[in-house]
Every structure is written in structure tokens, then in C-alpha cells.
mmCIF file of C-alpha atoms in Angstrom:
data_model
loop_
_atom_site.group_PDB
_atom_site.id
_atom_site.type_symbol
_atom_site.label_atom_id
_atom_site.label_comp_id
_atom_site.label_asym_id
_atom_site.label_seq_id
_atom_site.Cartn_x
_atom_site.Cartn_y
_atom_site.Cartn_z
ATOM 1 C CA MET A 1354 0.041 0.084 -0.128
ATOM 2 C CA GLN A 1355 1.263 3.599 -0.937
ATOM 3 C CA ARG A 1356 1.725 5.543 2.010
ATOM 4 C CA ARG A 1357 -0.884 8.274 2.027
ATOM 5 C CA HIS A 1358 0.814 11.358 4.154
ATOM 6 C CA ASP A 1359 -2.121 13.610 3.910
ATOM 7 C CA LEU A 1360 -4.055 11.006 5.903
ATOM 8 C CA ASP A 1361 -1.546 9.653 7.959
ATOM 9 C CA ALA A 1362 -1.340 14.158 8.947
ATOM 10 C CA LEU A 1363 -5.093 14.427 8.678
ATOM 11 C CA ARG A 1364 -5.420 11.927 11.705
ATOM 12 C CA VAL A 1365 -2.671 13.544 13.734
ATOM 13 C CA LEU A 1366 -4.180 17.000 13.745
ATOM 14 C CA ALA A 1367 -7.448 15.456 14.380
ATOM 15 C CA PHE A 1368 -6.429 13.857 17.186
ATOM 16 C CA ALA A 1369 -4.266 17.024 18.866
ATOM 17 C CA LEU A 1370 -7.456 19.034 17.775
ATOM 18 C CA LEU A 1371 -9.848 16.270 20.252
ATOM 19 C CA ILE A 1372 -7.040 17.412 23.186
ATOM 20 C CA LEU A 1373 -7.958 20.671 22.987
ATOM 21 C CA TYR A 1374 -11.509 20.241 22.613
ATOM 22 C CA HIS A 1375 -11.533 18.246 25.512
ATOM 23 C CA LEU A 1376 -9.853 20.759 27.380
ATOM 24 C CA ALA A 1377 -12.028 23.173 26.421
ATOM 25 C CA MET A 1378 -15.056 20.741 27.825
ATOM 26 C CA ALA A 1379 -14.061 21.793 31.623
ATOM 27 C CA TYR A 1380 -14.298 25.208 30.641
ATOM 28 C CA VAL A 1381 -17.200 25.353 28.544
ATOM 29 C CA ASP A 1382 -20.274 26.939 29.934
ATOM 30 C CA ASP A 1383 -23.848 24.882 30.316
ATOM 31 C CA TRP A 1384 -21.857 21.525 29.108
ATOM 32 C CA GLY A 1385 -21.626 18.862 30.527
ATOM 33 C CA PHE A 1386 -18.375 17.129 31.370
ATOM 34 C CA HIS A 1387 -16.752 14.708 34.040
ATOM 35 C CA LEU A 1388 -15.107 17.595 36.386
ATOM 36 C CA LYS A 1389 -15.308 21.108 35.306
ATOM 37 C CA SER A 1390 -13.786 23.984 36.690
ATOM 38 C CA VAL A 1391 -14.809 27.338 37.798
ATOM 39 C CA HIS A 1392 -13.834 29.233 35.754
ATOM 40 C CA THR A 1393 -16.053 28.683 32.651
ATOM 41 C CA ALA A 1394 -16.951 30.632 29.511
ATOM 42 C CA GLU A 1395 -19.993 30.620 27.240
ATOM 43 C CA TRP A 1396 -18.155 31.741 24.526
ATOM 44 C CA LEU A 1397 -16.484 28.888 23.763
ATOM 45 C CA GLN A 1398 -19.644 27.351 23.016
ATOM 46 C CA TRP A 1399 -19.250 28.770 19.526
ATOM 47 C CA PRO A 1400 -15.507 27.865 18.287
ATOM 48 C CA MET A 1401 -16.518 24.063 20.067
ATOM 49 C CA LEU A 1402 -19.841 24.007 17.989
ATOM 50 C CA VAL A 1403 -17.660 24.638 14.355
ATOM 51 C CA LEU A 1404 -15.534 21.547 15.865
ATOM 52 C CA ASN A 1405 -18.275 18.756 17.243
ATOM 53 C CA LYS A 1406 -20.368 18.760 13.983
ATOM 54 C CA TRP A 1407 -16.805 17.061 12.202
ATOM 55 C CA ARG A 1408 -14.175 15.991 13.989
ATOM 56 C CA MET A 1409 -15.351 12.669 14.754
ATOM 57 C CA SER A 1410 -16.458 11.876 11.973
ATOM 58 C CA LEU A 1411 -13.744 12.595 10.335
ATOM 59 C CA LEU A 1412 -11.918 9.731 12.021
ATOM 60 C CA PHE A 1413 -14.277 7.707 11.136
ATOM 61 C CA LEU A 1414 -14.170 8.578 7.602
ATOM 62 C CA ILE A 1415 -10.499 8.132 7.653
ATOM 63 C CA SER A 1416 -10.974 4.701 9.473
ATOM 64 C CA GLY A 1417 -12.872 3.522 6.787
ATOM 65 C CA ILE A 1418 -10.404 4.972 3.891
ATOM 66 C CA ALA A 1419 -7.620 3.558 6.019
ATOM 67 C CA ILE A 1420 -9.442 0.036 6.105
ATOM 68 C CA ALA A 1421 -9.950 0.239 2.172
ATOM 69 C CA LEU A 1422 -6.273 0.896 1.121
ATOM 70 C CA MET A 1423 -5.331 -1.935 3.126
ATOM 71 C CA ARG A 1424 -7.535 -3.884 0.565
ATOM 72 C CA PRO A 1425 -7.630 -7.073 3.369
ATOM 73 C CA GLU A 1426 -10.576 -8.789 0.896
ATOM 74 C CA THR A 1427 -8.489 -11.791 0.824
ATOM 75 C CA LEU A 1428 -7.262 -12.276 4.358
ATOM 76 C CA LEU A 1429 -10.827 -11.203 5.893
ATOM 77 C CA LEU A 1430 -10.208 -13.878 9.462
ATOM 78 C CA ARG A 1431 -6.777 -12.592 9.677
ATOM 79 C CA PHE A 1432 -7.592 -8.813 9.396
ATOM 80 C CA ALA A 1433 -10.625 -9.485 11.596
ATOM 81 C CA ALA A 1434 -8.336 -10.735 14.426
ATOM 82 C CA LEU A 1435 -5.776 -8.709 14.231
ATOM 83 C CA ARG A 1436 -8.689 -5.450 14.078
ATOM 84 C CA THR A 1437 -9.683 -6.893 17.254
ATOM 85 C CA TRP A 1438 -6.365 -7.150 18.918
ATOM 86 C CA ARG A 1439 -5.365 -3.821 18.374
ATOM 87 C CA LEU A 1440 -8.887 -2.290 18.794
ATOM 88 C CA LEU A 1441 -10.134 -4.501 22.462
ATOM 89 C CA LEU A 1442 -6.591 -5.048 24.298
ATOM 90 C CA PRO A 1443 -6.064 -1.325 24.567
ATOM 91 C CA LEU A 1444 -9.709 -0.781 25.358
ATOM 92 C CA VAL A 1445 -9.852 -3.023 27.758
ATOM 93 C CA PHE A 1446 -6.387 -2.577 29.795
ATOM 94 C CA ALA A 1447 -7.123 1.471 29.539
ATOM 95 C CA MET A 1448 -10.841 0.958 30.995
ATOM 96 C CA PHE A 1449 -8.796 -1.203 34.420
ATOM 97 C CA VAL A 1450 -5.676 0.678 34.481
ATOM 98 C CA VAL A 1451 -5.425 4.260 32.737
ATOM 99 C CA VAL A 1452 -9.097 5.411 32.776
ATOM 100 C CA PRO A 1453 -10.241 4.746 36.482
ATOM 101 C CA ILE A 1454 -8.612 8.264 37.665
ATOM 102 C CA GLN A 1455 -11.644 9.712 35.535
ATOM 103 C CA PRO A 1456 -14.808 8.068 37.536
ATOM 104 C CA TYR A 1457 -12.118 8.542 40.757
ATOM 105 C CA CYS A 1458 -11.940 13.013 39.891
ATOM 106 C CA GLU A 1459 -15.328 12.390 39.086
ATOM 107 C CA GLY A 1460 -17.042 10.843 42.064
ATOM 108 C CA VAL A 1461 -15.166 12.812 44.559
ATOM 109 C CA THR A 1462 -16.162 15.974 43.308
ATOM 110 C CA ASN A 1463 -19.910 14.547 42.893
ATOM 111 C CA GLY A 1464 -19.301 13.617 46.538
ATOM 112 C CA TYR A 1465 -20.040 9.752 45.979
ATOM 113 C CA VAL A 1466 -16.925 8.787 46.469
ATOM 114 C CA THR A 1467 -14.565 9.166 49.441
ATOM 115 C CA PRO A 1468 -11.289 10.424 49.258
ATOM 116 C CA GLY A 1469 -8.702 7.562 48.885
ATOM 117 C CA PHE A 1470 -7.652 6.083 44.870
ATOM 118 C CA GLY A 1471 -6.111 2.581 46.299
ATOM 119 C CA ARG A 1472 -9.687 1.482 47.504
ATOM 120 C CA PHE A 1473 -11.731 3.389 44.972
ATOM 121 C CA LEU A 1474 -9.184 1.272 42.953
ATOM 122 C CA LEU A 1475 -10.484 -1.643 44.637
ATOM 123 C CA ARG A 1476 -14.370 -1.348 44.528
ATOM 124 C CA TYR A 1477 -14.140 -0.305 40.538
ATOM 125 C CA TRP A 1478 -12.040 -3.347 39.727
ATOM 126 C CA GLN A 1479 -14.714 -5.496 40.556
ATOM 127 C CA VAL A 1480 -17.019 -3.934 37.774
ATOM 128 C CA ARG A 1481 -20.141 -3.554 40.261
ATOM 129 C CA PRO A 1482 -22.961 -0.881 40.069
ATOM 130 C CA TRP A 1483 -22.178 2.253 41.570
ATOM 131 C CA PRO A 1484 -24.892 4.775 43.221
ATOM 132 C CA GLU A 1485 -26.678 6.794 40.275
ATOM 133 C CA GLY A 1486 -24.562 10.149 39.819
ATOM 134 C CA SER A 1487 -21.352 8.757 40.571
ATOM 135 C CA PHE A 1488 -19.511 9.327 37.310
ATOM 136 C CA ALA A 1489 -20.247 8.632 33.794
ATOM 137 C CA GLY A 1490 -21.457 4.591 33.516
ATOM 138 C CA ALA A 1491 -22.101 4.426 37.087
ATOM 139 C CA PRO A 1492 -24.629 2.170 36.616
ATOM 140 C CA TYR A 1493 -22.824 -0.244 34.792
ATOM 141 C CA GLY A 1494 -19.459 -0.095 37.262
ATOM 142 C CA ILE A 1495 -17.051 0.854 34.938
ATOM 143 C CA THR A 1496 -16.318 2.948 32.228
ATOM 144 C CA TRP A 1497 -14.367 3.485 28.881
ATOM 145 C CA ASN A 1498 -14.953 7.560 28.789
ATOM 146 C CA HIS A 1499 -13.621 9.097 26.034
ATOM 147 C CA LEU A 1500 -12.459 5.878 24.694
ATOM 148 C CA TRP A 1501 -16.041 4.881 23.663
ATOM 149 C CA TYR A 1502 -14.330 5.312 19.535
ATOM 150 C CA LEU A 1503 -12.456 2.056 20.272
ATOM 151 C CA ALA A 1504 -15.758 -0.038 20.761
ATOM 152 C CA TYR A 1505 -17.411 1.937 17.880
ATOM 153 C CA ILE A 1506 -14.542 1.464 15.749
ATOM 154 C CA TRP A 1507 -14.395 -2.226 15.941
ATOM 155 C CA VAL A 1508 -17.577 -3.209 15.880
ATOM 156 C CA TYR A 1509 -18.335 -0.792 12.840
ATOM 157 C CA THR A 1510 -14.798 -2.966 11.636
ATOM 158 C CA LEU A 1511 -16.528 -6.547 11.930
ATOM 159 C CA VAL A 1512 -19.706 -5.836 10.377
ATOM 160 C CA LEU A 1513 -17.807 -4.472 7.568
ATOM 161 C CA THR A 1514 -15.739 -7.233 7.081
ATOM 162 C CA LEU A 1515 -18.334 -9.544 6.581
ATOM 163 C CA LEU A 1516 -20.153 -7.047 3.895
ATOM 164 C CA MET A 1517 -17.381 -6.911 2.420
ATOM 165 C CA PRO A 1518 -17.910 -10.475 -0.398
ATOM 166 C CA LEU A 1519 -21.036 -8.037 -0.989
ATOM 167 C CA LEU A 1520 -18.659 -4.618 -1.421
ATOM 168 C CA ALA A 1521 -16.647 -6.044 -3.861
ATOM 169 C CA ARG A 1522 -19.147 -7.372 -6.674
ATOM 170 C CA PRO A 1523 -18.769 -5.161 -10.197
ATOM 171 C CA GLY A 1524 -21.989 -3.949 -10.035
ATOM 172 C CA LEU A 1525 -21.310 -1.943 -6.563
ATOM 173 C CA ARG A 1526 -18.190 -1.224 -7.408
ATOM 174 C CA ARG A 1527 -19.327 0.566 -11.043
ATOM 175 C CA ALA A 1528 -22.342 2.450 -8.863
ATOM 176 C CA VAL A 1529 -19.456 3.917 -6.849
ATOM 177 C CA ALA A 1530 -17.471 4.630 -9.857
ATOM 178 C CA GLY A 1531 -19.967 6.563 -11.474
ATOM 179 C CA PHE A 1532 -21.522 8.433 -7.959
ATOM 180 C CA SER A 1533 -17.414 9.446 -7.275
ATOM 181 C CA THR A 1534 -17.839 11.471 -10.943
ATOM 182 C CA ARG A 1535 -20.859 13.002 -10.415
ATOM 183 C CA PRO A 1536 -20.426 16.103 -8.148
ATOM 184 C CA TRP A 1537 -23.970 17.007 -7.406
ATOM 185 C CA LEU A 1538 -24.022 12.821 -6.236
ATOM 186 C CA LEU A 1539 -21.513 13.521 -4.792
ATOM 187 C CA LEU A 1540 -22.410 16.692 -3.134
ATOM 188 C CA GLY A 1541 -25.867 15.783 -2.520
ATOM 189 C CA MET A 1542 -26.705 12.620 -1.751
ATOM 190 C CA PRO A 1543 -24.618 12.159 1.590
ATOM 191 C CA THR A 1544 -26.151 15.161 2.824
ATOM 192 C CA VAL A 1545 -29.636 13.550 2.183
ATOM 193 C CA ILE A 1546 -28.956 10.714 4.029
ATOM 194 C CA LEU A 1547 -27.180 12.370 7.006
ATOM 195 C CA LEU A 1548 -30.330 14.777 6.983
ATOM 196 C CA VAL A 1549 -32.285 11.633 7.120
ATOM 197 C CA TRP A 1550 -30.652 10.776 10.509
ATOM 198 C CA ILE A 1551 -30.547 13.577 12.200
ATOM 199 C CA CYS A 1552 -34.494 14.437 11.324
ATOM 200 C CA TRP A 1553 -35.388 11.012 12.360
ATOM 201 C CA LEU A 1554 -32.927 8.946 14.592
ATOM 202 C CA ASP A 1555 -31.457 12.496 16.796
ATOM 203 C CA PRO A 1556 -34.641 13.044 18.666
ATOM 204 C CA ARG A 1557 -35.320 9.667 19.644
ATOM 205 C CA PHE A 1558 -32.050 8.438 20.560
ATOM 206 C CA PRO A 1559 -29.840 11.590 21.967
ATOM 207 C CA SER A 1560 -26.039 10.304 21.905
ATOM 208 C CA THR A 1561 -24.983 8.585 24.548
ATOM 209 C CA ASN A 1562 -21.314 6.897 23.125
ATOM 210 C CA THR A 1563 -22.689 3.587 25.505
ATOM 211 C CA LEU A 1564 -22.798 1.410 22.198
ATOM 212 C CA VAL A 1565 -26.075 -0.133 23.141
ATOM 213 C CA GLY A 1566 -29.259 1.657 21.890
ATOM 214 C CA ASP A 1567 -26.776 4.526 20.367
ATOM 215 C CA TRP A 1568 -28.772 4.709 17.097
ATOM 216 C CA TYR A 1569 -28.134 7.969 15.573
ATOM 217 C CA GLN A 1570 -24.661 8.202 16.303
ATOM 218 C CA HIS A 1571 -24.633 4.284 14.891
ATOM 219 C CA ALA A 1572 -25.956 5.530 11.668
ATOM 220 C CA LYS A 1573 -24.303 8.693 11.117
ATOM 221 C CA TYR A 1574 -20.786 7.293 11.751
ATOM 222 C CA GLY A 1575 -21.571 3.830 10.344
ATOM 223 C CA THR A 1576 -22.756 5.812 7.405
ATOM 224 C CA VAL A 1577 -19.573 8.172 6.701
ATOM 225 C CA PHE A 1578 -17.259 5.068 7.681
ATOM 226 C CA LEU A 1579 -18.597 3.108 4.858
ATOM 227 C CA LEU A 1580 -18.583 6.185 2.739
ATOM 228 C CA GLY A 1581 -14.837 6.099 3.708
ATOM 229 C CA TYR A 1582 -14.482 2.473 2.903
ATOM 230 C CA LEU A 1583 -16.185 2.821 -0.778
ATOM 231 C CA LEU A 1584 -14.678 5.883 -2.157
ATOM 232 C CA GLY A 1585 -11.285 5.213 -0.405
ATOM 233 C CA ARG A 1586 -9.887 3.611 -3.019
ATOM 234 C CA ASP A 1587 -11.389 5.154 -6.177
ATOM 235 C CA THR A 1588 -8.911 7.884 -8.032
ATOM 236 C CA ARG A 1589 -11.932 9.772 -9.296
ATOM 237 C CA PHE A 1590 -13.124 10.316 -5.774
ATOM 238 C CA TRP A 1591 -9.709 11.567 -4.681
ATOM 239 C CA GLN A 1592 -9.526 13.645 -8.096
ATOM 240 C CA GLN A 1593 -12.922 15.597 -7.651
ATOM 241 C CA VAL A 1594 -12.632 16.200 -3.929
ATOM 242 C CA LEU A 1595 -9.659 17.516 -5.127
ATOM 243 C CA ALA A 1596 -11.060 19.409 -7.527
ATOM 244 C CA LEU A 1597 -14.099 20.543 -5.744
ATOM 245 C CA ARG A 1598 -12.364 21.957 -2.227
ATOM 246 C CA ARG A 1599 -13.014 25.706 -3.057
ATOM 247 C CA VAL A 1600 -16.588 24.169 -3.717
ATOM 248 C CA THR A 1601 -16.813 22.405 -0.523
ATOM 249 C CA LEU A 1602 -15.232 24.910 1.501
ATOM 250 C CA TYR A 1603 -17.660 27.325 0.372
ATOM 251 C CA TRP A 1604 -20.843 25.184 1.257
ATOM 252 C CA ALA A 1605 -19.305 24.431 4.632
ATOM 253 C CA LEU A 1606 -18.742 28.029 5.682
ATOM 254 C CA GLY A 1607 -22.439 29.099 4.315
ATOM 255 C CA ALA A 1608 -23.985 26.107 6.475
ATOM 256 C CA ILE A 1609 -22.149 26.814 9.514
ATOM 257 C CA GLY A 1610 -22.974 30.522 9.283
ATOM 258 C CA TRP A 1611 -26.346 29.948 8.580
ATOM 259 C CA TYR A 1612 -26.528 27.336 11.659
ATOM 260 C CA MET A 1613 -25.140 29.893 14.047
ATOM 261 C CA THR A 1614 -27.415 32.372 12.710
ATOM 262 C CA LEU A 1615 -30.212 30.558 13.520
ATOM 263 C CA ARG A 1616 -28.921 29.992 17.273
ATOM 264 C CA ILE A 1617 -28.160 33.612 17.712
ATOM 265 C CA LEU A 1618 -31.839 34.490 16.665
ATOM 266 C CA GLY A 1619 -33.176 31.822 18.698
ATOM 267 C CA ARG A 1620 -31.524 33.117 21.567
ATOM 268 C CA VAL A 1621 -32.115 37.418 20.873
ATOM 269 C CA LEU A 1622 -35.625 36.838 19.525
ATOM 270 C CA PRO A 1623 -38.865 36.216 21.650
ATOM 271 C CA PRO A 1624 -40.025 32.547 21.144
ATOM 272 C CA ASP A 1625 -42.789 33.496 18.991
ATOM 273 C CA ALA A 1626 -41.280 36.391 16.678
ATOM 274 C CA TYR A 1627 -40.254 34.415 13.574
ATOM 275 C CA LEU A 1628 -42.911 31.762 14.010
ATOM 276 C CA ARG A 1629 -46.212 33.630 13.304
ATOM 277 C CA THR A 1630 -45.827 33.253 9.940
ATOM 278 C CA LEU A 1631 -44.318 29.425 8.958
ATOM 279 C CA PRO A 1632 -45.127 25.884 9.487
ATOM 280 C CA GLU A 1633 -44.093 24.626 13.011
ATOM 281 C CA GLY A 1634 -40.921 23.104 12.850
ATOM 282 C CA PHE A 1635 -39.775 24.947 10.015
ATOM 283 C CA TRP A 1636 -36.656 26.189 12.128
ATOM 284 C CA ASP A 1637 -36.243 23.259 13.307
ATOM 285 C CA PHE A 1638 -35.793 21.674 10.094
ATOM 286 C CA GLN A 1639 -33.093 24.498 9.118
ATOM 287 C CA SER A 1640 -31.009 23.831 11.557
ATOM 288 C CA ARG A 1641 -30.654 20.290 10.885
ATOM 289 C CA LEU A 1642 -30.473 20.969 7.052
ATOM 290 C CA SER A 1643 -27.817 23.004 7.783
ATOM 291 C CA GLN A 1644 -25.409 21.059 10.026
ATOM 292 C CA SER A 1645 -25.998 17.738 7.632
ATOM 293 C CA ILE A 1646 -25.140 19.811 5.035
ATOM 294 C CA TYR A 1647 -21.958 21.577 7.344
ATOM 295 C CA LEU A 1648 -20.728 17.808 8.082
ATOM 296 C CA TRP A 1649 -20.794 16.850 4.821
ATOM 297 C CA ALA A 1650 -18.828 19.689 3.224
ATOM 298 C CA ALA A 1651 -16.365 20.065 5.815
ATOM 299 C CA LEU A 1652 -15.360 16.425 5.554
ATOM 300 C CA LEU A 1653 -14.678 16.855 1.627
ATOM 301 C CA SER A 1654 -13.079 19.786 1.872
ATOM 302 C CA LEU A 1655 -10.512 18.530 4.702
ATOM 303 C CA LEU A 1656 -10.247 15.814 2.884
ATOM 304 C CA GLY A 1657 -9.163 18.030 -0.444
ATOM 305 C CA TRP A 1658 -7.308 20.366 1.398
ATOM 306 C CA ALA A 1659 -5.092 17.984 2.877
ATOM 307 C CA GLN A 1660 -4.283 16.408 -0.718
ATOM 308 C CA VAL A 1661 -2.729 20.174 -1.070
ATOM 309 C CA ALA A 1662 -1.204 21.078 1.979
ATOM 310 C CA LEU A 1663 -0.119 17.796 3.509
ATOM 311 C CA ASN A 1664 0.367 15.436 1.394
ATOM 312 C CA ARG A 1665 4.044 14.616 2.282
ATOM 313 C CA PRO A 1666 6.630 13.163 4.017
ATOM 314 C CA PHE A 1667 7.183 15.786 6.727
ATOM 315 C CA ARG A 1668 9.820 14.746 9.385
ATOM 316 C CA TRP A 1669 7.920 14.757 12.069
ATOM 317 C CA LEU A 1670 4.756 12.643 10.537
ATOM 318 C CA PRO A 1671 6.041 8.927 11.610
ATOM 319 C CA TYR A 1672 6.578 9.845 15.187
ATOM 320 C CA CYS A 1673 3.494 11.723 15.579
ATOM 321 C CA THR A 1674 1.526 8.805 13.181
ATOM 322 C CA GLU A 1675 3.177 6.355 15.868
ATOM 323 C CA ALA A 1676 2.417 8.128 19.238
ATOM 324 C CA VAL A 1677 -1.028 8.946 18.143
ATOM 325 C CA TYR A 1678 -2.884 6.200 19.653
ATOM 326 C CA PRO A 1679 -0.862 6.193 23.179
ATOM 327 C CA TRP A 1680 -1.571 10.238 23.305
ATOM 328 C CA TYR A 1681 -4.864 9.695 22.363
ATOM 329 C CA ILE A 1682 -5.483 6.796 25.942
ATOM 330 C CA LEU A 1683 -3.667 8.978 27.949
ATOM 331 C CA HIS A 1684 -4.760 12.409 27.147
ATOM 332 C CA GLN A 1685 -8.236 12.695 29.078
ATOM 333 C CA SER A 1686 -6.909 10.824 31.937
ATOM 334 C CA LEU A 1687 -4.104 13.156 32.593
ATOM 335 C CA LEU A 1688 -6.373 16.126 31.878
ATOM 336 C CA ILE A 1689 -8.701 15.528 34.940
ATOM 337 C CA ALA A 1690 -6.231 14.241 37.099
ATOM 338 C CA LEU A 1691 -4.230 17.654 36.604
ATOM 339 C CA LEU A 1692 -7.552 19.497 37.121
ATOM 340 C CA PHE A 1693 -8.238 17.670 39.764
ATOM 341 C CA TRP A 1694 -5.323 18.859 41.967
ATOM 342 C CA LEU A 1695 -4.973 22.353 40.165
ATOM 343 C CA LYS A 1696 -8.792 23.014 41.055
ATOM 344 C CA PRO A 1697 -8.588 24.046 44.741
ATOM 345 C CA LEU A 1698 -5.349 26.597 43.927
ATOM 346 C CA GLN A 1699 -7.516 29.009 43.067
ATOM 347 C CA LEU A 1700 -4.945 30.344 39.904
ATOM 348 C CA GLY A 1701 -7.244 31.904 37.966
ATOM 349 C CA PRO A 1702 -8.948 31.631 34.033
ATOM 350 C CA TRP A 1703 -6.006 32.109 32.378
ATOM 351 C CA VAL A 1704 -2.763 30.029 34.471
ATOM 352 C CA GLU A 1705 -5.027 27.236 34.854
ATOM 353 C CA PRO A 1706 -6.057 25.929 31.818
ATOM 354 C CA ALA A 1707 -2.478 26.437 30.379
ATOM 355 C CA LEU A 1708 -0.913 24.540 32.978
ATOM 356 C CA VAL A 1709 -3.935 22.085 32.782
ATOM 357 C CA LEU A 1710 -3.021 22.147 28.798
ATOM 358 C CA LEU A 1711 1.364 22.135 29.020
ATOM 359 C CA GLY A 1712 1.222 19.272 32.267
ATOM 360 C CA THR A 1713 -1.334 16.792 29.380
ATOM 361 C CA VAL A 1714 1.259 17.494 26.472
ATOM 362 C CA ALA A 1715 3.743 16.626 28.758
ATOM 363 C CA GLY A 1716 2.919 13.591 30.383
ATOM 364 C CA CYS A 1717 1.532 12.310 27.008
ATOM 365 C CA LEU A 1718 4.947 13.213 25.811
ATOM 366 C CA LEU A 1719 7.385 11.913 28.833
ATOM 367 C CA ILE A 1720 4.991 8.469 29.334
ATOM 368 C CA HIS A 1721 4.735 7.814 25.637
ATOM 369 C CA GLU A 1722 8.832 8.152 24.876
ATOM 370 C CA LEU A 1723 9.843 7.034 27.986
ATOM 371 C CA LEU A 1724 8.014 3.808 28.885
ATOM 372 C CA ILE A 1725 5.329 2.934 26.260
ATOM 373 C CA ARG A 1726 7.468 3.013 23.250
ATOM 374 C CA ARG A 1727 10.897 1.136 24.831
ATOM 375 C CA VAL A 1728 8.963 -1.556 26.938
ATOM 376 C CA ARG A 1729 7.872 -4.535 24.669
ATOM 377 C CA TRP A 1730 5.310 -6.175 26.306
ATOM 378 C CA LEU A 1731 3.542 -2.671 26.985
ATOM 379 C CA ARG A 1732 3.535 -1.578 23.504
ATOM 380 C CA PRO A 1733 0.460 -3.314 22.249
ATOM 381 C CA LEU A 1734 -1.644 -2.375 25.478
ATOM 382 C CA PHE A 1735 -1.269 0.773 23.771
ATOM 383 C CA GLY A 1736 -2.224 0.016 20.534
ATOM 384 C CA LEU A 1737 1.829 -0.368 18.956
ATOM 385 C CA ARG A 1738 2.692 -3.339 17.561
ATOM 386 C CA MET A 1739 5.097 -5.397 19.589
ATOM 387 C CA ARG A 1740 9.154 -5.202 18.454
ATOM 388 C CA ARG A 1741 10.573 -7.871 18.077
ATOM 389 C CA PRO A 1742 13.999 -8.179 20.353
#
């Protein structure tokens, strides 16, 4: 497989944004998170809304494309076994070893857990339900918190493995090729599918990240993941994405601009000010339509501009590509632990988040560089290939 530097770089940047996003979750006003600072700000909602409409979808899209470029169709059982090993082993290890500091800090803050991490850990490892409200996932006795992506992508990968013989049929491949060569289809059809999901499933199944019953997120992320696999090795798709990068950028900017305008109008106008002459639900549909257009147009635009700006062998790219998985596993536990320890010091709205960010990055760097990379048996536990002695 020829290495796609643009996809590697885009994945690295997406996970870097994830660290900043989770830091902002602790400081954004009126949004729930495992641990909140006393220094919250409402203005953070606006840049975070711009990011959270596509940030996780981008990772699922890249995952589907990466599988397509692997061409695993001739070794399906081996592929499924390797992906299970690389996804489930780090997930289970992290749930028992890396993540527990998060529910501990959350439980102590909520008043349901007695201080003392050792006692908490012995109780947590028993995987028995906790009182409701102790921490996210308390009824299950254990939590994966930010690592839900690993569970979701594992399930989607196994389902895709079962479907690969069907998806490889010549008729379907010809249909995909025809889809890739028609810009109006490439832009319009996925947008319509995503609009159906957000109108039909989102009101009924709010996002939970618990895998079971999370039907809206399964429909959205599963669609994007499947599109990545179907389109990933079609050269005409990549040619169209490159050619349309300005169009998709304008579409994305227009859609997110309209979405933000609707949110602002909803805040500053009286509840019935602009509903008297329009059918009920019109403005809600406008909001959902703008989100669907923005999501797909933003993804296509990112893929197009990445080919222009990122498709080159940067010196930092091999190291960062390997570091992404361990940093993803580590970052939120470090972030929440640092905030938990710094919060009582009352350092102020600028010093505190700066120290949390610096400490999180430094902790990820040191643990990855000095421990995970160099200890052979630790590498698979953080998603890395085991080096030969």
C-alpha cells in the first residue's frame, strides 16, 4: 500500500484537536463534562460547535478509507483478528488501568466517592454498579469515557468484514465509480442520508457513547465509515475531492454560518417572533439541514485541502503517527487528574487551563517516549506493534 501522508497528517491533527476540545469541555459553560473548572466561559461554545459537527466523523471517515487502502478482502479472518487485537486489548487495558482516575475524580467531586484512590480502585475493579450520579457509566460499574471510539470502530470493522464480499461485487463498484464522477451526487446524496438520520433518529435517540441503543450515532458514524471504505481507493473520488475543495469549503462556511445565525436568532428573539407565519418545525428543520450540509461539505473540504497541503513526507509525521494511539488513550486521564489537583489552588482563568494543557502534553510525551515506546510488552496495550527483541 502506498503511504498516504495527507491522511496520516489529517489523523494526527484531528487527535491534536481532540486534546484541545476535551480541555475546552472543562471550561465551556453549560455543557456537561466529567469535571468542570470554576472558570467557565459561554463564548467557548461557538468555536466548539464549529468543531464538534465534524471532528469525530472525520476519524470514522479516515478509518474507513484506511481499511480500503489496506485491501484486506483476501484475508478477512486474519484482518478481523488483528483489528480485534489492536482495538479491544488497549480498550480493556485502559478501562481498568488508565481510565479509573477519571471516575475517581468525578466521584469525589460529586460527593459519591470517599477520597483514597487505592480503595476506589479495588472497588472499581469489581465491576459492580455504583450509585446513580457517581460518574459517567456508574450503573455499569465501569466506564470507557473518551475511549468509546475504539468500541464503536471495532464493531463497525467486524460488520464491514462480513459485508466485504458483497461490497466487492462489480455492479456495486461500478455504481460507486459513477457516484464519484458526478459532483452533485457526491455532494448531495450523503447530505440527504445524514439529514434523514438527524431528523429521524436524533430526536429519539440522543447520543450516549454507550454503544447499546445509541442509534443516531451508529447511523451517522456508520454511514461515514462505510462511505470512507467504498470511496477510499477510487482515484476518481480523490480527483473530484481535490477539484471541488473550494466549492466544498464555501458550502461548509455557508452552512455553519446559517446554523450559527439560527442559534443567535433563537437566543435574541422572543420565542414566537419568527414562527407566526411559518409552519411549526420549519426552523428546527433549517437547523438540521444546515448541520447535515456542513458535516459532509467540511469532510470533503478537509480531504481536498489535505491533498494540497499535507501530502508530503514531513519529518515529524512517522513519530506522530505512532504517538497518536498512546496519546489518545492517555490524554483525558491526565487532563482530568491535573484539573482535579489544580482546581483547589484557585490559579485563575488563564493560568489554570494553561497548566492543565502543558501538563497533559508533557505527560503524554514523557509516558509515551520513556515508557510505552521502550517497554516491549507495554506497546500492544497502547495499540502499538510489538517490536522484535
